[in-house]
Tab-separated table of N, CA and C in Angstrom:
chain	number	residue	atom	x	y	z
A	70	MET	N	-4.185	15.711	14.717
A	70	MET	CA	-3.906	14.906	13.588
A	70	MET	C	-2.854	15.731	12.765
A	71	GLN	N	-1.861	14.754	12.071
A	71	GLN	CA	-1.004	15.587	11.134
A	71	GLN	C	-1.175	14.875	9.840
A	72	SER	N	-0.968	15.708	8.895
A	72	SER	CA	-1.234	14.955	7.470
A	72	SER	C	0.234	14.602	7.017
A	73	ILE	N	0.492	13.325	6.403
A	73	ILE	CA	1.726	12.913	5.823
A	73	ILE	C	1.662	12.883	4.388
A	74	HIS	N	2.699	13.601	3.613
A	74	HIS	CA	2.546	13.413	2.068
A	74	HIS	C	4.137	13.258	1.635
A	75	SER	N	4.251	12.383	0.741
A	75	SER	CA	5.304	11.956	0.193
A	75	SER	C	5.219	12.561	-1.251
A	76	PRO	N	6.283	13.288	-1.545
A	76	PRO	CA	6.114	13.361	-3.184
A	76	PRO	C	6.720	12.279	-4.200
A	77	LYS	N	7.427	11.104	-3.475
A	77	LYS	CA	7.703	10.001	-4.234
A	77	LYS	C	6.266	8.995	-4.364
A	78	ALA	N	5.184	9.421	-3.796
A	78	ALA	CA	3.961	8.585	-3.797
A	78	ALA	C	2.938	9.355	-4.867
A	79	PRO	N	2.264	8.438	-5.242
A	79	PRO	CA	1.011	9.358	-6.189
A	79	PRO	C	0.182	10.329	-5.013
A	80	ALA	N	-0.121	11.522	-5.898
A	80	ALA	CA	-1.024	12.235	-4.849
A	80	ALA	C	-2.323	11.481	-4.849
A	81	ALA	N	-3.153	11.970	-3.937
A	81	ALA	CA	-4.493	11.400	-3.638
A	81	ALA	C	-5.199	11.809	-4.963
A	82	ILE	N	-6.123	10.809	-5.219
A	82	ILE	CA	-7.375	11.019	-6.418
A	82	ILE	C	-8.584	11.663	-5.751
A	83	GLY	N	-8.644	11.991	-4.764
A	83	GLY	CA	-9.896	12.587	-3.989
A	83	GLY	C	-9.652	13.196	-2.944
A	84	PRO	N	-10.654	13.705	-1.927
A	84	PRO	CA	-10.439	14.449	-0.827
A	84	PRO	C	-9.956	13.835	0.361
A	85	TYR	N	-8.582	13.313	0.369
A	85	TYR	CA	-8.038	12.502	1.358
A	85	TYR	C	-6.778	12.754	1.476
A	86	SER	N	-6.250	12.058	2.482
A	86	SER	CA	-4.567	12.383	2.612
A	86	SER	C	-3.750	11.127	2.285
A	87	GLN	N	-2.749	11.419	1.948
A	87	GLN	CA	-1.808	9.883	1.650
A	87	GLN	C	-1.928	9.194	2.858
A	88	ALA	N	-1.659	9.833	4.036
A	88	ALA	CA	-1.734	9.290	5.335
A	88	ALA	C	-2.111	10.409	6.526
A	89	ILE	N	-2.317	10.030	7.583
A	89	ILE	CA	-2.600	10.730	8.529
A	89	ILE	C	-1.888	10.075	10.131
A	90	GLU	N	-1.157	11.091	10.780
A	90	GLU	CA	-0.757	10.423	11.953
A	90	GLU	C	-1.413	11.054	13.145
A	91	ALA	N	-2.044	10.166	13.995
A	91	ALA	CA	-2.394	10.545	15.362
A	91	ALA	C	-2.081	9.616	16.469
A	92	ASN	N	-1.709	10.556	17.413
A	92	ASN	CA	-1.375	9.855	18.619
A	92	ASN	C	-0.296	8.627	18.348
A	93	GLY	N	0.801	8.856	17.521
A	93	GLY	CA	1.824	7.952	17.165
A	93	GLY	C	1.276	6.818	16.363
A	94	THR	N	0.122	6.725	15.956
A	94	THR	CA	-0.186	5.808	14.793
A	94	THR	C	-0.684	6.583	13.595
A	95	ILE	N	0.143	5.716	12.359
A	95	ILE	CA	-0.133	6.360	10.886
A	95	ILE	C	-0.994	5.509	10.273
A	96	TYR	N	-1.878	6.192	9.628
A	96	TYR	CA	-2.755	5.498	8.866
A	96	TYR	C	-2.634	5.815	7.653
A	97	VAL	N	-2.291	4.889	6.768
A	97	VAL	CA	-1.971	4.900	5.184
A	97	VAL	C	-3.070	4.917	4.239
A	98	SER	N	-3.429	5.648	3.589
A	98	SER	CA	-4.469	5.530	2.754
A	98	SER	C	-4.462	4.237	1.644
A	99	GLY	N	-5.284	3.695	1.032
A	99	GLY	CA	-5.168	2.667	0.330
A	99	GLY	C	-4.129	3.200	-1.090
A	100	GLN	N	-3.099	2.243	-1.295
A	100	GLN	CA	-2.336	2.603	-2.303
A	100	GLN	C	-2.502	1.614	-3.845
A	101	LEU	N	-2.942	2.548	-4.717
A	101	LEU	CA	-3.101	1.838	-5.996
A	101	LEU	C	-1.736	1.919	-6.632
A	102	PRO	N	-1.505	0.862	-7.638
A	102	PRO	CA	-0.308	0.845	-8.036
A	102	PRO	C	0.035	1.885	-9.246
A	103	ILE	N	-0.038	3.150	-8.779
A	103	ILE	CA	0.329	4.105	-9.509
A	103	ILE	C	1.725	4.580	-9.500
A	104	ASP	N	2.371	4.807	-10.557
A	104	ASP	CA	3.806	4.992	-10.606
A	104	ASP	C	3.822	6.565	-10.781
A	105	PRO	N	4.156	7.141	-9.631
A	105	PRO	CA	4.009	8.833	-9.465
A	105	PRO	C	5.043	9.496	-10.552
A	106	ALA	N	5.904	8.796	-11.261
A	106	ALA	CA	6.448	9.384	-12.166
A	106	ALA	C	5.664	9.642	-13.352
A	107	THR	N	4.854	8.539	-13.864
A	107	THR	CA	4.137	8.648	-14.976
A	107	THR	C	2.896	8.842	-14.887
A	108	GLY	N	2.008	8.655	-13.448
A	108	GLY	CA	0.714	8.810	-13.554
A	108	GLY	C	0.074	7.443	-13.809
A	109	GLN	N	0.576	6.380	-14.278
A	109	GLN	CA	0.172	5.374	-14.961
A	109	GLN	C	0.456	4.209	-13.883
A	110	PHE	N	-0.266	2.933	-14.138
A	110	PHE	CA	0.059	1.777	-13.803
A	110	PHE	C	1.310	1.224	-14.557
A	111	PRO	N	2.411	0.600	-13.637
A	111	PRO	CA	3.387	-0.072	-14.328
A	111	PRO	C	3.078	-1.206	-15.258
A	112	ALA	N	3.872	-1.250	-16.458
A	112	ALA	CA	3.438	-2.534	-17.198
A	112	ALA	C	3.762	-3.932	-16.533
A	113	GLY	N	2.973	-5.000	-16.954
A	113	GLY	CA	2.959	-6.171	-16.310
A	113	GLY	C	1.848	-6.593	-15.581
A	114	GLY	N	1.610	-7.652	-15.002
A	114	GLY	CA	0.807	-8.249	-13.991
A	114	GLY	C	0.558	-7.819	-12.575
A	115	ILE	N	-0.127	-8.719	-11.928
A	115	ILE	CA	-0.327	-8.406	-10.311
A	115	ILE	C	1.147	-8.354	-9.585
A	116	LYS	N	2.045	-9.041	-9.930
A	116	LYS	CA	3.186	-8.858	-9.219
A	116	LYS	C	3.857	-7.446	-9.402
A	117	GLU	N	3.718	-6.996	-10.769
A	117	GLU	CA	4.446	-5.503	-10.659
A	117	GLU	C	3.599	-4.688	-10.066
A	118	LEU	N	2.372	-4.804	-10.099
A	118	LEU	CA	1.538	-3.803	-9.635
A	118	LEU	C	1.014	-3.856	-7.901
A	119	THR	N	1.572	-4.975	-7.560
A	119	THR	CA	1.649	-5.218	-5.990
A	119	THR	C	3.124	-4.619	-5.708
A	120	ARG	N	4.068	-4.954	-6.375
A	120	ARG	CA	5.205	-4.149	-6.107
A	120	ARG	C	5.131	-2.675	-5.854
A	121	GLN	N	4.350	-2.118	-6.928
A	121	GLN	CA	4.195	-0.361	-7.099
A	121	GLN	C	3.294	0.088	-5.953
A	122	SER	N	2.397	-0.756	-5.633
A	122	SER	CA	1.446	-0.354	-4.402
A	122	SER	C	2.107	-0.360	-3.044
A	123	LEU	N	3.323	-1.351	-2.961
A	123	LEU	CA	3.737	-1.335	-1.774
A	123	LEU	C	5.056	-0.290	-1.447
A	124	THR	N	5.609	-0.131	-2.739
A	124	THR	CA	6.747	0.873	-2.976
A	124	THR	C	5.986	2.319	-2.664
A	125	ASN	N	4.955	2.653	-2.856
A	125	ASN	CA	4.348	3.946	-2.828
A	125	ASN	C	4.229	3.872	-1.057
A	126	MET	N	3.538	2.798	-0.681
A	126	MET	CA	3.350	2.692	0.762
A	126	MET	C	4.434	3.106	1.480
A	127	GLN	N	5.766	2.406	0.915
A	127	GLN	CA	7.180	2.268	1.841
A	127	GLN	C	7.543	4.087	1.712
A	128	HIS	N	7.362	4.681	0.478
A	128	HIS	CA	7.600	6.047	0.306
A	128	HIS	C	6.948	7.005	1.558
A	129	ILE	N	5.593	6.768	1.685
A	129	ILE	CA	4.713	7.224	2.387
A	129	ILE	C	5.155	7.411	4.037
A	130	LEU	N	5.421	5.882	4.463
A	130	LEU	CA	6.116	5.668	5.745
A	130	LEU	C	7.447	6.465	5.868
A	131	ALA	N	8.417	6.253	4.870
A	131	ALA	CA	9.678	6.819	5.040
A	131	ALA	C	9.294	8.460	5.415
A	132	GLU	N	8.684	9.092	4.831
A	132	GLU	CA	8.272	10.597	4.964
A	132	GLU	C	7.915	10.875	6.285
A	133	ALA	N	7.125	9.735	7.006
A	133	ALA	CA	7.009	9.656	8.439
A	133	ALA	C	8.277	9.282	9.310
A	134	GLY	N	9.234	8.845	8.851
A	134	GLY	CA	10.454	8.223	9.674
A	134	GLY	C	10.356	6.988	9.933
A	135	LEU	N	9.465	6.190	9.177
A	135	LEU	CA	8.970	4.979	9.496
A	135	LEU	C	9.745	3.902	8.463
A	136	THR	N	9.540	2.443	8.369
A	136	THR	CA	9.786	1.613	7.764
A	136	THR	C	8.630	0.618	7.566
A	137	MET	N	8.756	-0.458	7.002
A	137	MET	CA	7.561	-1.169	6.884
A	137	MET	C	7.649	-2.338	7.955
A	138	GLN	N	8.847	-2.291	8.818
A	138	GLN	CA	8.919	-2.769	9.977
A	138	GLN	C	7.941	-2.306	11.032
A	139	ASN	N	7.459	-1.006	10.858
A	139	ASN	CA	6.705	-0.442	11.656
A	139	ASN	C	5.109	-0.755	11.736
A	140	VAL	N	4.749	-1.388	10.390
A	140	VAL	CA	3.303	-1.677	10.171
A	140	VAL	C	2.945	-2.839	10.915
A	141	VAL	N	1.643	-2.506	11.466
A	141	VAL	CA	1.324	-3.520	12.405
A	141	VAL	C	-0.237	-4.559	11.784
A	142	LYS	N	-0.780	-3.480	10.385
A	142	LYS	CA	-1.655	-4.031	10.110
A	142	LYS	C	-1.969	-3.549	8.342
A	143	THR	N	-2.293	-4.638	7.469
A	143	THR	CA	-2.596	-4.429	6.329
A	143	THR	C	-3.897	-4.861	5.777
A	144	THR	N	-4.441	-4.166	4.642
A	144	THR	CA	-5.525	-4.752	4.055
A	144	THR	C	-5.087	-4.656	2.566
A	145	VAL	N	-5.397	-5.626	1.990
A	145	VAL	CA	-5.186	-5.898	0.674
A	145	VAL	C	-6.585	-6.042	0.005
A	146	LEU	N	-6.843	-5.472	-1.189
A	146	LEU	CA	-7.977	-5.529	-1.964
A	146	LEU	C	-7.556	-5.769	-3.414
A	147	LEU	N	-7.908	-7.096	-3.828
A	147	LEU	CA	-7.885	-7.538	-5.160
A	147	LEU	C	-9.143	-7.541	-6.038
A	148	ALA	N	-8.941	-7.289	-7.275
A	148	ALA	CA	-9.963	-7.215	-7.983
A	148	ALA	C	-10.391	-8.790	-8.681
A	149	ASP	N	-9.278	-9.551	-8.257
A	149	ASP	CA	-9.409	-11.210	-8.499
A	149	ASP	C	-8.939	-12.105	-7.339
A	150	ILE	N	-9.592	-12.634	-6.745
A	150	ILE	CA	-8.961	-13.327	-5.754
A	150	ILE	C	-7.969	-14.486	-6.218
A	151	ALA	N	-7.869	-14.694	-7.313
A	151	ALA	CA	-7.094	-15.684	-8.241
A	151	ALA	C	-5.658	-15.166	-8.266
A	152	ASP	N	-5.352	-13.929	-8.110
A	152	ASP	CA	-4.268	-13.252	-7.870
A	152	ASP	C	-3.662	-13.238	-6.706
A	153	PHE	N	-4.212	-14.011	-5.657
A	153	PHE	CA	-3.730	-13.906	-4.285
A	153	PHE	C	-2.445	-14.669	-4.215
A	154	ALA	N	-1.969	-15.634	-4.641
A	154	ALA	CA	-0.663	-16.294	-4.611
A	154	ALA	C	0.381	-15.383	-5.227
A	155	ALA	N	0.305	-14.880	-6.442
A	155	ALA	CA	1.049	-14.268	-7.059
A	155	ALA	C	1.627	-12.736	-6.067
A	156	MET	N	0.168	-12.099	-5.550
A	156	MET	CA	0.419	-10.957	-4.819
A	156	MET	C	1.273	-11.413	-3.420
A	157	ASN	N	0.862	-12.373	-2.983
A	157	ASN	CA	1.570	-12.644	-1.668
A	157	ASN	C	2.928	-13.024	-1.839
A	158	GLU	N	3.381	-13.299	-2.952
A	158	GLU	CA	5.072	-13.823	-3.334
A	158	GLU	C	5.548	-12.274	-3.074
A	159	VAL	N	5.025	-11.224	-3.961
A	159	VAL	CA	5.711	-10.125	-3.977
A	159	VAL	C	5.496	-9.317	-2.405
A	160	TYR	N	4.388	-9.720	-1.653
A	160	TYR	CA	4.245	-8.775	-0.235
A	160	TYR	C	5.359	-9.463	0.587
A	161	ALA	N	5.504	-10.692	0.365
A	161	ALA	CA	6.769	-11.175	1.293
A	161	ALA	C	7.922	-10.744	1.142
A	162	GLU	N	8.137	-10.000	0.081
A	162	GLU	CA	9.589	-9.507	-0.095
A	162	GLU	C	9.658	-8.008	0.825
A	163	PHE	N	8.448	-7.374	1.317
A	163	PHE	CA	8.328	-6.295	1.737
A	163	PHE	C	8.438	-6.370	3.336
A	164	PHE	N	7.916	-7.510	3.882
A	164	PHE	CA	7.723	-7.623	5.182
A	164	PHE	C	8.749	-8.997	5.935
A	165	GLN	N	9.018	-8.665	7.040
A	165	GLN	CA	9.953	-9.586	7.880
A	165	GLN	C	9.064	-10.057	9.297
A	166	ALA	N	9.266	-11.232	9.604
A	166	ALA	CA	8.597	-11.571	10.913
A	166	ALA	C	8.982	-10.773	11.949
A	167	PRO	N	8.131	-10.285	12.881
A	167	PRO	CA	6.942	-10.626	12.947
A	167	PRO	C	6.018	-10.082	11.858
A	168	PHE	N	5.110	-10.932	11.074
A	168	PHE	CA	4.688	-10.198	10.178
A	168	PHE	C	3.295	-9.339	10.704
A	169	PRO	N	2.970	-8.265	9.775
A	169	PRO	CA	1.821	-7.514	10.399
A	169	PRO	C	0.482	-8.291	10.161
A	170	ALA	N	-0.478	-8.100	10.764
A	170	ALA	CA	-1.769	-8.647	10.883
A	170	ALA	C	-2.316	-8.223	9.380
A	171	ARG	N	-3.143	-8.963	8.778
A	171	ARG	CA	-3.581	-8.702	7.475
A	171	ARG	C	-4.934	-9.278	7.080
A	172	SER	N	-5.759	-8.330	6.375
A	172	SER	CA	-6.906	-8.988	5.789
A	172	SER	C	-6.577	-8.658	4.285
A	173	ALA	N	-7.259	-9.906	3.495
A	173	ALA	CA	-7.030	-9.726	1.942
A	173	ALA	C	-8.383	-10.485	1.435
A	174	PHE	N	-8.620	-9.649	0.775
A	174	PHE	CA	-10.144	-10.135	-0.008
A	174	PHE	C	-10.323	-9.513	-1.554
A	175	ALA	N	-11.294	-10.223	-2.235
A	175	ALA	CA	-11.491	-9.631	-3.601
A	175	ALA	C	-12.595	-8.610	-3.446
A	176	VAL	N	-12.675	-7.471	-4.519
A	176	VAL	CA	-13.838	-6.719	-4.313
A	176	VAL	C	-14.352	-6.426	-5.675
A	177	LYS	N	-15.338	-6.178	-5.897
A	177	LYS	CA	-15.784	-5.953	-7.014
A	177	LYS	C	-15.257	-5.235	-8.230
A	178	ASP	N	-14.956	-3.913	-7.697
A	178	ASP	CA	-14.224	-2.772	-8.619
A	178	ASP	C	-13.364	-2.030	-7.636
A	179	LEU	N	-12.086	-1.552	-8.253
A	179	LEU	CA	-11.132	-0.656	-7.597
A	179	LEU	C	-11.111	0.456	-8.429
A	180	PRO	N	-10.694	1.799	-7.833
A	180	PRO	CA	-10.750	2.985	-8.600
A	180	PRO	C	-9.616	2.907	-9.708
A	181	LYS	N	-9.968	3.499	-10.779
A	181	LYS	CA	-9.133	3.504	-12.224
A	181	LYS	C	-8.985	1.860	-12.632
A	182	GLY	N	-9.972	1.038	-12.334
A	182	GLY	CA	-9.728	-0.158	-12.819
A	182	GLY	C	-8.603	-0.997	-12.327
A	183	ALA	N	-8.051	-0.736	-11.174
A	183	ALA	CA	-6.778	-1.049	-10.527
A	183	ALA	C	-6.959	-2.722	-10.043
A	184	LEU	N	-5.939	-3.542	-10.064
A	184	LEU	CA	-6.082	-5.053	-9.845
A	184	LEU	C	-6.032	-5.160	-8.165
A	185	VAL	N	-5.092	-4.246	-7.905
A	185	VAL	CA	-4.744	-4.337	-6.231
A	185	VAL	C	-4.901	-2.922	-5.774
A	186	GLU	N	-5.262	-2.764	-4.401
A	186	GLU	CA	-4.974	-1.718	-3.561
A	186	GLU	C	-4.582	-2.039	-1.988
A	187	ILE	N	-3.708	-1.451	-1.591
A	187	ILE	CA	-3.056	-1.924	-0.261
A	187	ILE	C	-3.113	-0.577	0.522
A	188	GLU	N	-3.598	-0.749	1.891
A	188	GLU	CA	-3.517	0.271	3.093
A	188	GLU	C	-3.036	-0.251	3.787
A	189	CYS	N	-2.587	0.580	4.887
A	189	CYS	CA	-1.952	-0.119	6.165
A	189	CYS	C	-1.964	1.048	7.532
A	190	ILE	N	-1.898	0.341	8.533
A	190	ILE	CA	-1.629	0.990	10.120
A	190	ILE	C	-0.470	0.676	10.482
A	191	ALA	N	0.433	1.607	10.912
A	191	ALA	CA	1.808	1.458	11.397
A	191	ALA	C	1.820	2.306	12.757
A	192	ALA	N	2.790	2.097	13.470
A	192	ALA	CA	3.103	2.242	14.865
A	192	ALA	C	4.577	2.867	14.983
A	193	ARG	N	4.603	4.013	15.849
A	193	ARG	CA	6.011	4.378	16.024
A	193	ARG	C	6.559	3.343	17.065
């Protein structure tokens, strides 16, 4: 296993890696919508927050020499399933066909009171 870390994405807020590569597969930890420059969530609503989470993911993948086209599976966690359509609009800006497999569901709470968290699995 090899740890992957991008200085352009927020540092882990616990005892975990931003991503791990094992046998050509990259597992990116859930990305909260934290702006690494400020350590805060960006202003706005679910669209801006989704964009930040996916941008963080993009930076981590780039550190591994990959792009969003290498993503084979994502999981989207939402604090409110009513945000699904708005999240989906921004999500569609980051991926092209063939789209990765995806699970999306609402959860009771997310760390730091976030409204969205997104993780992925990518392959070389």
